[in-house]
């Protein structure tokens, strides 16, 4: 029996030992694997919960806003493996080295590197601080191209100088790297910027350039930021290479705070209120909104169209007490809708059918927090209701973008009687980012920094000695074509000037009249659409009859890549130009140029002469002054035939001009328009403000506030 058992044991011993070895191996391997995973994790946790003295030592080796936020931002990544922990330490070390010894021509690469915010009195982070999550969402752009940055910086140079101590509309950017926010001597910063406690190092600048108002809430600068990472990197590299320190690039543009007494050209600020309320300005609504009905979030709603309310559901609408509100309602889905402002006794007609629309205008007669809604039964309950906030009085407005609009009174005096002579004319082509509308800028191409170019005045028989210089900062070749000149290209054939160059020529003024001049470099229409046009008056022998006021007004079109009313930095759209679909129509270069910024001023009894031209490049104008009749019109700008008289509206083609004269008999506001009146809704308005005693024999009616003449 024992022999049998022993034999059986010998047979199974090999299998038993094998099983023991296999099971033991699995157990030992599992133990080792678990230990390998657990050990680094415990090390990381202990590092995160290090005693105070260890944390103090770490603070000297790594900036306090880098190591901890890195671990908190993504704890899973921080504990995943020993190699990751090592890489994190190496990256932090690299960040420290870049912070202490920055490279002058490139921004740091690490998206997590952010400045340490100084604590505020409330104990909260300063406005410029960001959470680790938001910092990761706004990576610092990598090394940029300084040459490309020079072109990007044109968006900034109208407001900022690279010369030490030269504050313009915005503060000087010289030595901005390492400088604290709101500390440039002699510059009037906003309270938000003064209190932001930022230090302008490259990563802070990059975040600020991406979204200035997000980094410094309450900052009044409307500049919305540069659109792309490479633009931000390029402009930082350019400023660094230009000796502005490690450059706050276009940031500075964002940093620009309103300096109340100054304008880019040093011109005094307009004396009249810029807010169009009451009797101030007729035919102009103070607040304009467009809403479209639709279905969103499973309910009926109003959806904002354009500007700051674009795409917002039941957006908050605002106005100030006494202001005129214009609202357009578009039917977006086909059901019947209207809009009601019950606290202001206003109700729109109903719009039925997809695409139908209606527009209402009313005055915000009282301040408070009100509602608007659809009165069609059931629609308000279904979701069509929003908030309408009316503040007690308009907040003061300050134009902080570079004003490229030429003032209508900026023209030389009449020549009168004199013999023919040689007249030297100097033009400088300048490409500059300037104000297109409130909160919107555009890359203008200009003569002498303004739109239109300077008003040139000579007499018949004069020899014009034209000198055209192209700014070294220009990206394009520029030229000038005078419609008053006789010869190839109107002079443009001899005046194609490269950036940084200068050319000259002479031509003789043979025919009296008012003529357009413009850039004539291919694509010619693009150069004109971007602002390169002006007027030259060739006076007849003996000059023009005396008038009390002469004004200079030109009409143009803006073909921007962003839609009308949208805030931001607009760029030129060649597709819209070729399809003749401008987003803006403007007098003297920008929306509000002749209303909010530089309205025309005169008095009852004055005689007025308007030199009016159309730069275009595409649309004919039906020039009209609402409430006036032109006593004399030098049709198409010609002076070799007598003027026509008693004219209501005059047609002026692109590249054409007209001279109108009239006497002012009644006080009030007279509105300059193109009588293709839909263009008013795209910015085309001007105002002639006339002061003086009433004349009931000519006009005996009470002018209602906001209702024009």
XYZ file of C-alpha atoms in Angstrom:
709
model
C 0.000 0.000 0.000
C 2.763 2.410 0.992
C 4.680 1.452 -2.063
C 1.646 2.371 -4.193
C 1.261 5.729 -2.385
C 4.937 6.562 -2.781
C 4.771 5.773 -6.464
C 1.735 8.042 -6.851
C 3.479 10.844 -4.945
C 6.498 10.605 -7.214
C 4.243 10.827 -10.244
C 2.454 13.995 -8.998
C 5.438 15.732 -7.371
C 6.659 17.362 -10.575
C 3.150 18.725 -11.345
C 2.728 19.956 -7.766
C 6.061 21.770 -7.748
C 5.234 23.308 -11.125
C 1.876 24.580 -9.866
C 3.508 26.032 -6.764
C 6.123 27.846 -8.852
C 3.518 29.206 -11.274
C 1.166 30.465 -8.527
C 4.072 31.893 -6.556
C 5.403 33.662 -9.598
C 2.034 35.293 -10.314
C 1.759 36.423 -6.669
C 5.296 37.809 -6.576
C 4.830 39.627 -9.905
C 1.579 41.216 -8.732
C 3.229 42.420 -5.541
C 6.145 43.963 -7.416
C 3.844 45.629 -9.997
C 1.647 47.111 -7.282
C 4.657 48.435 -5.429
C 6.014 50.002 -8.607
C 2.748 51.876 -9.221
C 2.189 52.938 -5.652
C 5.653 54.259 -4.843
C 5.755 57.274 -7.285
C 2.180 58.167 -6.444
C 2.988 58.353 -2.786
C 6.035 60.445 -3.559
C 3.949 62.905 -5.565
C 1.335 63.182 -2.855
C 3.974 63.754 -0.235
C 5.513 66.432 -2.432
C 2.146 68.168 -2.750
C 1.680 68.019 1.008
C 5.221 68.958 1.923
C 5.862 70.617 5.283
C 6.195 74.409 5.384
C 9.996 74.468 5.309
C 10.081 72.307 2.167
C 7.507 74.508 0.475
C 9.592 77.530 1.346
C 12.617 75.993 -0.361
C 10.539 75.163 -3.438
C 9.410 78.751 -3.656
C 12.991 79.778 -4.343
C 13.516 77.298 -7.124
C 10.165 77.558 -8.919
C 7.777 80.534 -9.173
C 4.844 79.950 -6.797
C 2.253 80.271 -9.522
C 3.708 77.431 -11.593
C 4.358 74.287 -9.574
C 1.157 74.089 -7.558
C -1.211 75.120 -10.338
C 0.401 72.497 -12.573
C -0.436 69.749 -10.121
C -3.909 71.086 -9.422
C -4.752 71.647 -13.039
C -4.356 67.985 -13.941
C -3.724 65.690 -10.940
C -4.075 62.546 -13.017
C -1.238 63.597 -15.267
C 0.867 64.618 -12.264
C 0.583 61.142 -10.724
C 0.724 58.997 -13.814
C 4.390 57.990 -13.798
C 7.776 58.873 -12.366
C 8.909 60.191 -15.731
C 6.012 62.678 -15.807
C 6.962 64.009 -12.388
C 10.533 64.406 -13.593
C 9.392 66.222 -16.740
C 7.247 68.557 -14.644
C 10.226 69.475 -12.493
C 12.382 70.002 -15.580
C 9.728 72.195 -17.206
C 9.367 74.281 -14.057
C 13.122 74.711 -13.952
C 13.103 75.757 -17.598
C 10.343 78.297 -16.930
C 12.349 79.771 -14.097
C 15.374 80.148 -16.313
C 13.285 81.844 -19.047
C 11.729 84.202 -16.530
C 15.077 85.180 -15.062
C 16.923 85.453 -18.406
C 14.319 86.096 -21.139
C 15.244 85.782 -24.767
C 14.739 89.132 -26.426
C 13.275 87.980 -29.727
C 10.915 85.237 -28.724
C 8.152 84.585 -26.272
C 8.293 81.703 -23.756
C 6.995 78.407 -25.008
C 5.327 77.046 -21.890
C 1.591 77.739 -21.875
C 1.370 77.368 -18.103
C 3.772 80.160 -17.273
C 1.805 83.068 -15.796
C 2.742 86.029 -13.597
C 2.152 85.862 -9.853
C -0.835 88.087 -9.105
C -0.436 90.555 -6.308
C -3.175 90.271 -3.666
C -5.798 92.988 -3.553
C -7.165 94.562 -0.412
C -10.068 92.150 -0.442
C -7.711 89.204 -0.438
C -8.821 88.078 -3.894
C -6.580 87.745 -6.916
C -5.982 90.865 -8.902
C -8.139 91.337 -12.010
C -5.333 90.279 -14.273
C -4.857 86.916 -12.560
C -6.062 83.692 -14.131
C -6.863 80.277 -12.887
C -4.628 77.421 -14.085
C -7.431 76.277 -16.318
C -7.815 79.601 -18.069
C -4.074 79.980 -18.333
C -3.881 76.685 -20.148
C -6.615 77.840 -22.490
C -4.579 80.859 -23.530
C -1.134 79.573 -24.471
C 1.724 81.967 -24.819
C 2.602 82.176 -28.510
C 5.893 80.625 -29.488
C 8.785 82.539 -31.055
C 7.627 85.015 -33.655
C 8.888 86.746 -36.769
C 9.869 90.341 -36.080
C 9.499 91.332 -39.749
C 5.936 90.052 -39.826
C 5.330 91.670 -36.451
C 6.148 95.070 -37.917
C 3.075 94.792 -40.117
C 0.923 93.517 -37.269
C 2.070 96.432 -35.122
C 0.298 98.824 -37.468
C -2.808 97.931 -35.475
C -1.075 99.503 -32.476
C 1.097 102.316 -33.769
C -1.719 104.829 -34.145
C -2.107 104.719 -30.371
C 1.348 103.772 -29.104
C 4.891 104.971 -29.582
C 8.136 103.049 -29.146
C 9.878 106.269 -28.078
C 10.569 106.603 -24.361
C 8.241 109.076 -22.693
C 6.149 109.664 -25.818
C 2.612 108.940 -24.683
C -0.027 109.180 -27.372
C -3.589 107.950 -27.239
C -2.025 105.027 -25.359
C 1.106 104.909 -23.203
C 4.607 104.572 -24.595
C 5.756 100.971 -25.009
C 9.440 101.720 -24.561
C 10.803 99.454 -21.838
C 7.428 97.893 -21.203
C 8.867 94.458 -20.391
C 9.124 94.167 -16.645
C 7.084 97.315 -16.125
C 4.089 97.251 -13.827
C 0.651 97.937 -15.239
C -0.551 101.510 -15.037
C 2.882 102.936 -14.156
C 4.065 104.798 -17.267
C 4.707 108.409 -16.120
C 2.484 111.098 -17.560
C -0.253 108.784 -18.816
C -3.849 108.843 -17.548
C -4.714 105.167 -17.002
C -8.143 103.770 -16.188
C -8.731 102.708 -12.551
C -8.991 99.081 -13.700
C -5.532 99.154 -15.235
C -4.009 100.948 -12.259
C -5.420 98.337 -9.878
C -4.655 95.251 -11.973
C -1.209 94.745 -10.391
C 0.214 93.049 -13.483
C 3.807 92.879 -14.607
C 4.187 93.061 -18.368
C 6.271 89.995 -19.107
C 5.811 88.139 -22.427
C 3.289 85.522 -21.233
C 1.156 88.197 -19.544
C 1.330 90.311 -22.668
C 0.321 87.342 -24.807
C -2.729 86.663 -22.642
C -3.642 90.346 -22.674
C -3.286 90.574 -26.446
C -5.621 87.623 -26.830
C -8.434 89.176 -24.761
C -7.672 92.482 -22.991
C -11.007 92.840 -21.221
C -10.807 89.305 -19.865
C -7.371 89.867 -18.379
C -8.220 93.336 -17.021
C -11.992 93.553 -16.435
C -13.190 97.125 -16.562
C -10.428 98.240 -18.879
C -12.002 100.789 -21.237
C -9.882 99.902 -24.240
C -12.244 98.490 -26.917
C -9.408 96.762 -28.784
C -10.593 93.122 -28.782
C -7.175 91.515 -29.091
C -5.116 89.974 -31.860
C -6.825 87.072 -33.568
C -4.095 84.463 -33.859
C -1.217 83.022 -31.860
C 1.290 83.856 -34.578
C 0.153 87.506 -34.743
C 0.731 87.816 -31.013
C 4.106 86.102 -31.200
C 5.175 88.204 -34.191
C 4.282 91.525 -32.639
C 6.037 90.610 -29.390
C 9.124 89.681 -31.406
C 8.935 92.949 -33.326
C 8.721 95.084 -30.225
C 11.579 93.175 -28.673
C 13.716 93.648 -31.787
C 12.774 97.340 -31.891
C 14.362 97.915 -28.506
C 11.113 98.211 -26.638
C 12.336 95.582 -24.237
C 10.868 92.178 -24.576
C 7.889 93.886 -25.959
C 4.395 94.221 -25.009
C 3.599 94.351 -28.555
C 0.163 95.123 -29.616
C -0.664 94.603 -25.996
C -0.036 98.149 -25.659
C -2.827 98.776 -27.991
C -4.972 96.971 -25.543
C -3.456 98.884 -22.698
C -4.525 102.165 -24.219
C -6.727 104.029 -21.764
C -8.658 107.162 -22.617
C -6.660 110.336 -22.206
C -9.521 112.831 -22.189
C -7.795 115.955 -23.440
C -5.827 114.289 -26.253
C -6.550 113.004 -29.709
C -4.072 111.252 -32.029
C -3.469 114.419 -33.949
C -3.445 116.733 -30.985
C -6.722 118.252 -32.082
C -9.021 119.456 -29.291
C -11.858 117.119 -28.359
C -15.266 117.933 -29.836
C -17.077 120.510 -27.747
C -20.502 119.058 -28.390
C -21.853 115.961 -26.643
C -21.033 112.739 -28.420
C -24.219 111.065 -27.290
C -27.020 111.593 -29.738
C -29.935 112.338 -27.443
C -32.828 114.742 -27.440
C -32.404 117.619 -29.831
C -28.720 116.883 -30.327
C -28.843 114.882 -33.520
C -31.814 114.078 -35.690
C -32.403 110.994 -37.784
C -30.047 109.003 -35.590
C -31.139 106.386 -33.082
C -28.965 106.266 -29.978
C -29.325 102.501 -29.564
C -29.958 100.077 -32.441
C -30.835 96.404 -32.043
C -31.912 93.594 -34.347
C -33.649 90.474 -33.025
C -34.673 87.354 -34.911
C -37.355 84.959 -33.700
C -36.334 81.325 -33.492
C -36.230 78.071 -31.553
C -33.314 77.466 -29.171
C -32.837 75.361 -26.069
C -36.193 73.740 -26.751
C -38.226 76.956 -26.542
C -39.339 79.994 -28.523
C -36.868 82.859 -28.164
C -35.543 86.094 -29.561
C -31.990 85.746 -30.916
C -29.652 88.742 -31.137
C -28.296 89.744 -34.542
C -25.072 91.704 -34.943
C -22.762 93.570 -32.619
C -22.463 92.663 -28.951
C -25.729 90.663 -28.905
C -24.893 88.398 -31.867
C -26.292 84.909 -31.239
C -27.416 85.660 -27.688
C -30.787 84.260 -26.585
C -33.249 86.872 -25.310
C -30.347 89.333 -24.992
C -30.311 92.123 -22.439
C -31.041 95.394 -24.270
C -29.829 98.670 -22.798
C -30.347 102.385 -23.280
C -30.127 105.579 -21.265
C -33.079 107.663 -20.188
C -34.141 109.994 -22.982
C -32.437 108.040 -25.739
C -34.129 106.916 -28.948
C -34.137 103.139 -29.391
C -34.510 101.541 -32.824
C -35.360 97.836 -32.954
C -35.758 95.590 -35.977
C -37.615 92.287 -35.563
C -37.047 89.553 -38.162
C -39.255 86.469 -38.387
C -36.810 83.604 -38.323
C -38.984 80.505 -38.471
C -42.416 81.397 -39.881
C -44.692 81.663 -36.841
C -46.463 84.944 -36.088
C -44.571 87.236 -33.665
C -44.302 90.790 -32.378
C -42.345 92.587 -29.662
C -43.749 94.710 -26.862
C -42.100 97.167 -24.467
C -45.105 97.746 -22.168
C -43.392 100.167 -19.790
C -42.621 102.462 -22.712
C -46.007 102.097 -24.454
C -44.445 100.514 -27.522
C -45.620 97.561 -29.557
C -44.495 96.436 -32.987
C -46.741 95.191 -35.791
C -46.863 91.420 -36.064
C -44.578 89.741 -38.577
C -45.998 86.676 -40.305
C -43.969 84.436 -42.571
C -40.318 83.532 -42.487
C -38.093 86.458 -43.426
C -40.708 89.133 -42.754
C -39.497 92.046 -40.644
C -40.584 95.263 -38.998
C -38.762 98.167 -37.355
C -39.940 100.324 -34.458
C -38.425 103.383 -32.792
C -39.309 104.754 -29.383
C -37.896 106.918 -26.637
C -36.764 105.401 -23.339
C -38.751 107.831 -21.215
C -37.866 106.448 -17.790
C -35.055 104.552 -16.158
C -35.375 101.141 -14.558
C -35.255 97.409 -15.135
C -37.997 96.436 -17.594
C -38.994 93.532 -19.839
C -39.818 93.027 -23.471
C -41.807 90.072 -24.818
C -43.983 88.664 -27.593
C -47.690 89.347 -27.036
C -48.953 86.526 -29.273
C -50.888 84.233 -26.889
C -48.625 81.613 -25.345
C -45.364 82.905 -26.820
C -44.208 84.768 -23.720
C -44.742 81.672 -21.593
C -42.959 79.624 -24.254
C -39.795 81.679 -23.721
C -40.001 84.907 -25.735
C -39.137 87.374 -22.998
C -36.041 89.465 -22.294
C -34.675 92.271 -20.146
C -34.560 95.969 -21.079
C -32.390 98.094 -18.779
C -32.583 101.888 -18.936
C -29.948 103.798 -16.971
C -30.715 107.240 -15.515
C -28.436 109.123 -17.912
C -25.985 108.364 -20.695
C -22.533 107.378 -19.550
C -19.820 109.659 -20.950
C -18.216 108.322 -24.112
C -14.572 108.736 -24.946
C -13.178 107.854 -28.338
C -10.117 105.776 -27.585
C -9.453 104.340 -31.024
C -7.254 106.351 -33.371
C -9.483 108.888 -35.135
C -8.583 108.816 -38.826
C -11.584 110.946 -39.870
C -10.745 114.331 -41.315
C -12.664 117.214 -39.788
C -14.980 118.879 -42.310
C -13.510 122.302 -41.577
C -9.944 121.152 -42.240
C -9.245 122.871 -45.564
C -7.087 125.816 -46.652
C -8.609 129.289 -47.122
C -9.693 130.633 -50.515
C -6.920 131.752 -52.847
C -8.699 134.773 -54.260
C -6.959 136.994 -56.752
C -3.321 136.210 -57.504
C -1.135 135.338 -60.463
C -0.403 131.697 -61.362
C 2.532 130.177 -59.531
C 4.161 126.857 -58.668
C 2.505 125.196 -55.683
C 4.313 122.403 -53.863
C 2.102 119.625 -52.475
C 3.490 116.991 -50.107
C 1.613 113.734 -49.631
C 2.624 110.863 -47.362
C 1.008 107.458 -47.798
C 0.473 105.880 -44.371
C -1.096 102.537 -43.474
C -2.698 102.723 -40.044
C -5.237 100.943 -37.866
C -7.996 103.419 -37.024
C -11.511 103.822 -35.727
C -14.185 102.528 -38.087
C -17.041 102.560 -35.552
C -17.502 102.326 -31.793
C -15.433 99.322 -30.708
C -14.362 98.498 -34.281
C -11.099 99.322 -36.028
C -9.970 98.888 -39.625
C -6.627 98.829 -41.445
C -6.823 102.084 -43.428
C -4.492 103.165 -46.201
C -4.343 106.950 -46.136
C -2.849 110.111 -47.507
C -1.326 112.014 -44.570
C -2.959 109.777 -41.954
C -6.560 110.869 -42.510
C -9.584 109.945 -44.642
C -10.112 111.700 -46.946
C -6.637 112.955 -47.813
C -5.824 116.663 -47.445
C -7.937 119.194 -49.346
C -5.628 120.664 -52.004
C -6.301 124.172 -53.303
C -4.730 125.774 -56.375
C -5.889 128.192 -59.089
C -6.194 127.666 -62.804
C -2.795 128.152 -64.431
C -0.815 127.013 -61.379
C 1.924 124.410 -61.749
C 1.489 121.671 -59.153
C 4.761 120.256 -57.833
C 3.655 117.004 -56.244
C 5.947 115.071 -53.889
C 4.703 111.648 -52.817
C 6.512 109.794 -50.061
C 5.573 106.256 -49.034
C 6.072 105.514 -45.338
C 8.776 102.975 -44.566
C 6.192 101.125 -42.477
C 3.959 100.545 -45.490
C 3.445 97.052 -46.847
C 2.271 98.264 -50.260
C 3.414 100.387 -53.182
C 1.280 103.548 -53.358
C 0.697 106.298 -55.904
C -1.616 109.207 -56.689
C -3.813 109.940 -59.687
C -5.186 113.503 -60.023
C -8.361 113.828 -62.068
C -7.407 117.500 -62.442
C -4.162 116.609 -64.240
C -3.727 116.086 -67.948
C -1.292 113.257 -68.735
C -0.778 109.479 -68.346
C -2.391 108.132 -65.221
C -3.153 111.632 -63.953
C 0.380 111.503 -62.608
C 0.150 107.942 -61.293
C 2.293 106.644 -64.155
C 5.214 108.621 -62.702
C 4.387 108.318 -59.007
C 4.449 104.607 -58.112
C 6.425 104.711 -54.869
C 7.871 101.757 -52.964
C 7.757 101.663 -49.145
C 10.313 104.126 -47.806
C 10.691 105.843 -51.178
C 9.759 109.258 -52.556
C 9.005 110.564 -56.068
C 7.936 113.891 -57.511
C 6.597 115.412 -60.722
C 4.843 118.534 -61.920
C 1.632 119.117 -63.847
C -0.304 122.218 -64.822
C -3.867 122.966 -63.702
C -5.602 123.769 -66.987
C -9.298 123.581 -66.105
C -11.090 125.059 -63.064
C -13.296 122.757 -61.037
C -13.482 120.352 -58.100
C -11.701 117.063 -58.791
C -11.025 113.767 -57.050
C -7.553 112.341 -56.539
C -6.843 108.779 -55.408
C -4.241 106.035 -55.285
C -3.886 104.208 -58.607
C -1.762 101.190 -57.723
C -3.197 97.759 -58.586
C -5.652 96.670 -57.281
C -6.798 100.292 -57.642
C -10.252 99.646 -56.177
C -8.681 98.134 -53.061
C -6.478 101.158 -52.435
C -9.456 103.494 -52.808
C -11.754 101.355 -50.659
C -9.152 101.407 -47.894
C -9.230 105.213 -47.770
C -6.822 106.599 -50.356
C -8.859 109.421 -51.917
C -9.278 113.176 -51.586
C -10.321 116.390 -53.371
C -8.373 119.098 -55.196
C -10.025 122.419 -56.023
C -8.758 124.332 -59.031
C -10.207 127.800 -58.473
C -11.167 129.913 -61.462
C -9.295 133.143 -62.061
C -10.459 135.537 -59.335
C -11.633 132.713 -57.046
C -15.103 131.773 -55.792
C -17.703 134.096 -54.252
C -17.369 134.647 -50.500
C -19.268 132.409 -48.074
C -19.165 132.246 -44.272
C -18.272 128.558 -44.010
C -16.649 125.991 -46.293
C -16.821 122.277 -45.495
C -15.010 119.231 -46.916
C -17.014 115.976 -47.087
C -16.348 112.726 -48.959
C -18.304 109.485 -49.172
C -16.704 106.051 -49.273
C -17.319 102.349 -48.799
C -15.656 99.894 -46.402
C -15.415 96.228 -47.412
C -14.652 94.548 -44.077
C -14.316 90.861 -43.307
C -16.560 91.173 -40.231
C -20.199 92.180 -40.489
C -21.525 95.657 -39.845
C -21.729 96.408 -36.133
C -19.480 93.584 -34.968
C -16.757 94.757 -32.623
C -13.155 93.901 -33.279
C -10.309 94.561 -35.645
C -11.807 94.447 -39.137
C -9.745 93.537 -42.160
C -10.287 94.134 -45.854
C -12.358 91.581 -47.823
C -11.499 91.343 -51.514
C -14.477 89.034 -52.129
C -16.906 91.668 -50.881
C -15.170 94.344 -52.938
C -15.408 92.344 -56.165
C -19.040 91.532 -55.448
C -19.697 95.190 -54.528
C -21.102 94.312 -51.091
C -19.734 96.881 -48.624
C -20.404 96.398 -44.927
C -20.144 100.143 -44.246
C -20.917 103.401 -46.028
C -19.115 106.350 -44.451
C -18.630 110.082 -44.595
C -15.010 111.119 -43.975
C -13.809 107.606 -43.289
C -15.801 106.289 -40.344
C -19.202 105.842 -38.746
C -20.042 108.919 -36.685
C -17.258 111.016 -38.217
C -19.669 113.881 -38.952
C -22.117 113.225 -36.116
C -20.453 112.182 -32.877
C -16.892 113.201 -33.696
C -16.877 116.245 -35.960
C -20.361 117.641 -36.738
C -20.508 120.676 -38.995
C -21.215 123.950 -37.112
C -22.784 127.205 -38.312
C -25.263 129.933 -37.336
C -28.540 131.278 -38.666
C -27.853 133.770 -41.440
C -24.562 132.122 -42.478
C -23.852 131.069 -46.038
C -22.394 127.579 -46.435
C -20.411 125.888 -49.184
C -19.899 122.109 -49.154
C -17.195 120.550 -51.295
C -18.548 117.022 -51.680
C -16.878 114.098 -53.428
C -17.287 110.341 -53.759
C -14.214 108.198 -53.339
C -16.284 105.068 -53.805
C -14.958 102.986 -55.390
C -18.304 101.605 -56.586
C -21.461 103.449 -55.498
C -23.028 106.660 -56.797
C -24.303 109.066 -54.143
C -27.551 111.029 -54.183
C -26.292 113.841 -51.988
C -28.976 115.609 -49.985
C -29.151 117.836 -46.897
C -32.428 117.153 -45.110
C -34.237 120.437 -44.431
C -32.317 122.542 -46.931
C -32.454 123.407 -50.617
C -29.206 124.044 -52.481
C -29.240 127.651 -53.688
C -26.438 126.877 -56.138
C -24.958 123.628 -57.413
C -21.788 123.458 -59.491
C -22.892 120.219 -61.071
C -20.266 117.446 -61.281
C -17.750 119.942 -59.885
C -17.555 121.952 -63.090
C -16.961 125.716 -63.059
C -16.855 126.616 -66.713
C -20.649 126.938 -66.847
C -22.994 128.819 -64.477
C -24.264 126.870 -61.430
C -27.765 125.475 -61.424
C -30.134 126.769 -58.730
C -32.848 125.545 -56.365
C -31.757 121.892 -56.238
C -32.963 119.300 -53.688
C -30.668 116.338 -54.410
C -27.638 115.968 -56.630
C -26.207 112.785 -58.104
C -22.445 112.304 -57.693
C -20.723 109.290 -59.283
C -17.713 107.512 -57.782
C -14.672 109.526 -58.726
C -16.872 112.612 -59.061
C -17.545 115.748 -57.042
C -19.984 118.616 -56.583
C -20.027 122.059 -54.977
C -23.222 123.082 -53.200
C -24.079 126.431 -51.605
C -26.997 127.521 -49.415
C -27.988 130.042 -46.741
C -29.194 129.010 -43.285
C -32.491 130.595 -42.252
C -33.668 128.403 -39.351
C -31.814 126.884 -36.356
C -31.676 123.153 -35.762
C -29.939 120.045 -36.978
C -29.667 119.408 -40.711
C -28.782 115.861 -41.716
C -26.376 115.062 -44.531
C -27.352 111.846 -46.321
C -27.081 109.844 -49.460
C -30.759 109.641 -50.401
C -30.300 105.951 -50.987
C -31.472 106.016 -47.380
C -30.870 102.377 -46.496
C -27.208 103.375 -46.320
C -28.007 105.336 -43.165
C -28.314 101.958 -41.476
C -24.734 101.179 -42.476
C -23.221 104.332 -41.047
C -23.777 107.051 -43.659
C -24.847 110.167 -41.732
C -23.617 113.675 -41.132
C -25.022 116.598 -39.141
C -24.899 120.343 -39.683
C -25.759 121.964 -36.351
C -27.146 125.480 -36.718
C -27.594 127.847 -33.770
C -29.535 131.103 -33.682
C -32.932 132.706 -33.285
C -36.076 131.038 -34.533
C -37.743 132.341 -37.669
C -41.460 131.454 -37.497
C -42.167 133.198 -40.804
C -40.117 130.492 -42.535
C -40.550 127.522 -40.188
C -43.229 127.604 -37.488
C -43.240 124.178 -35.904
C -42.044 122.706 -32.638
C -39.149 120.366 -33.267
C -39.615 117.077 -31.437
C -36.478 115.764 -29.709
C -34.621 113.244 -31.815
C -36.754 113.808 -34.890
C -34.257 115.607 -37.068
C -34.749 119.037 -38.505
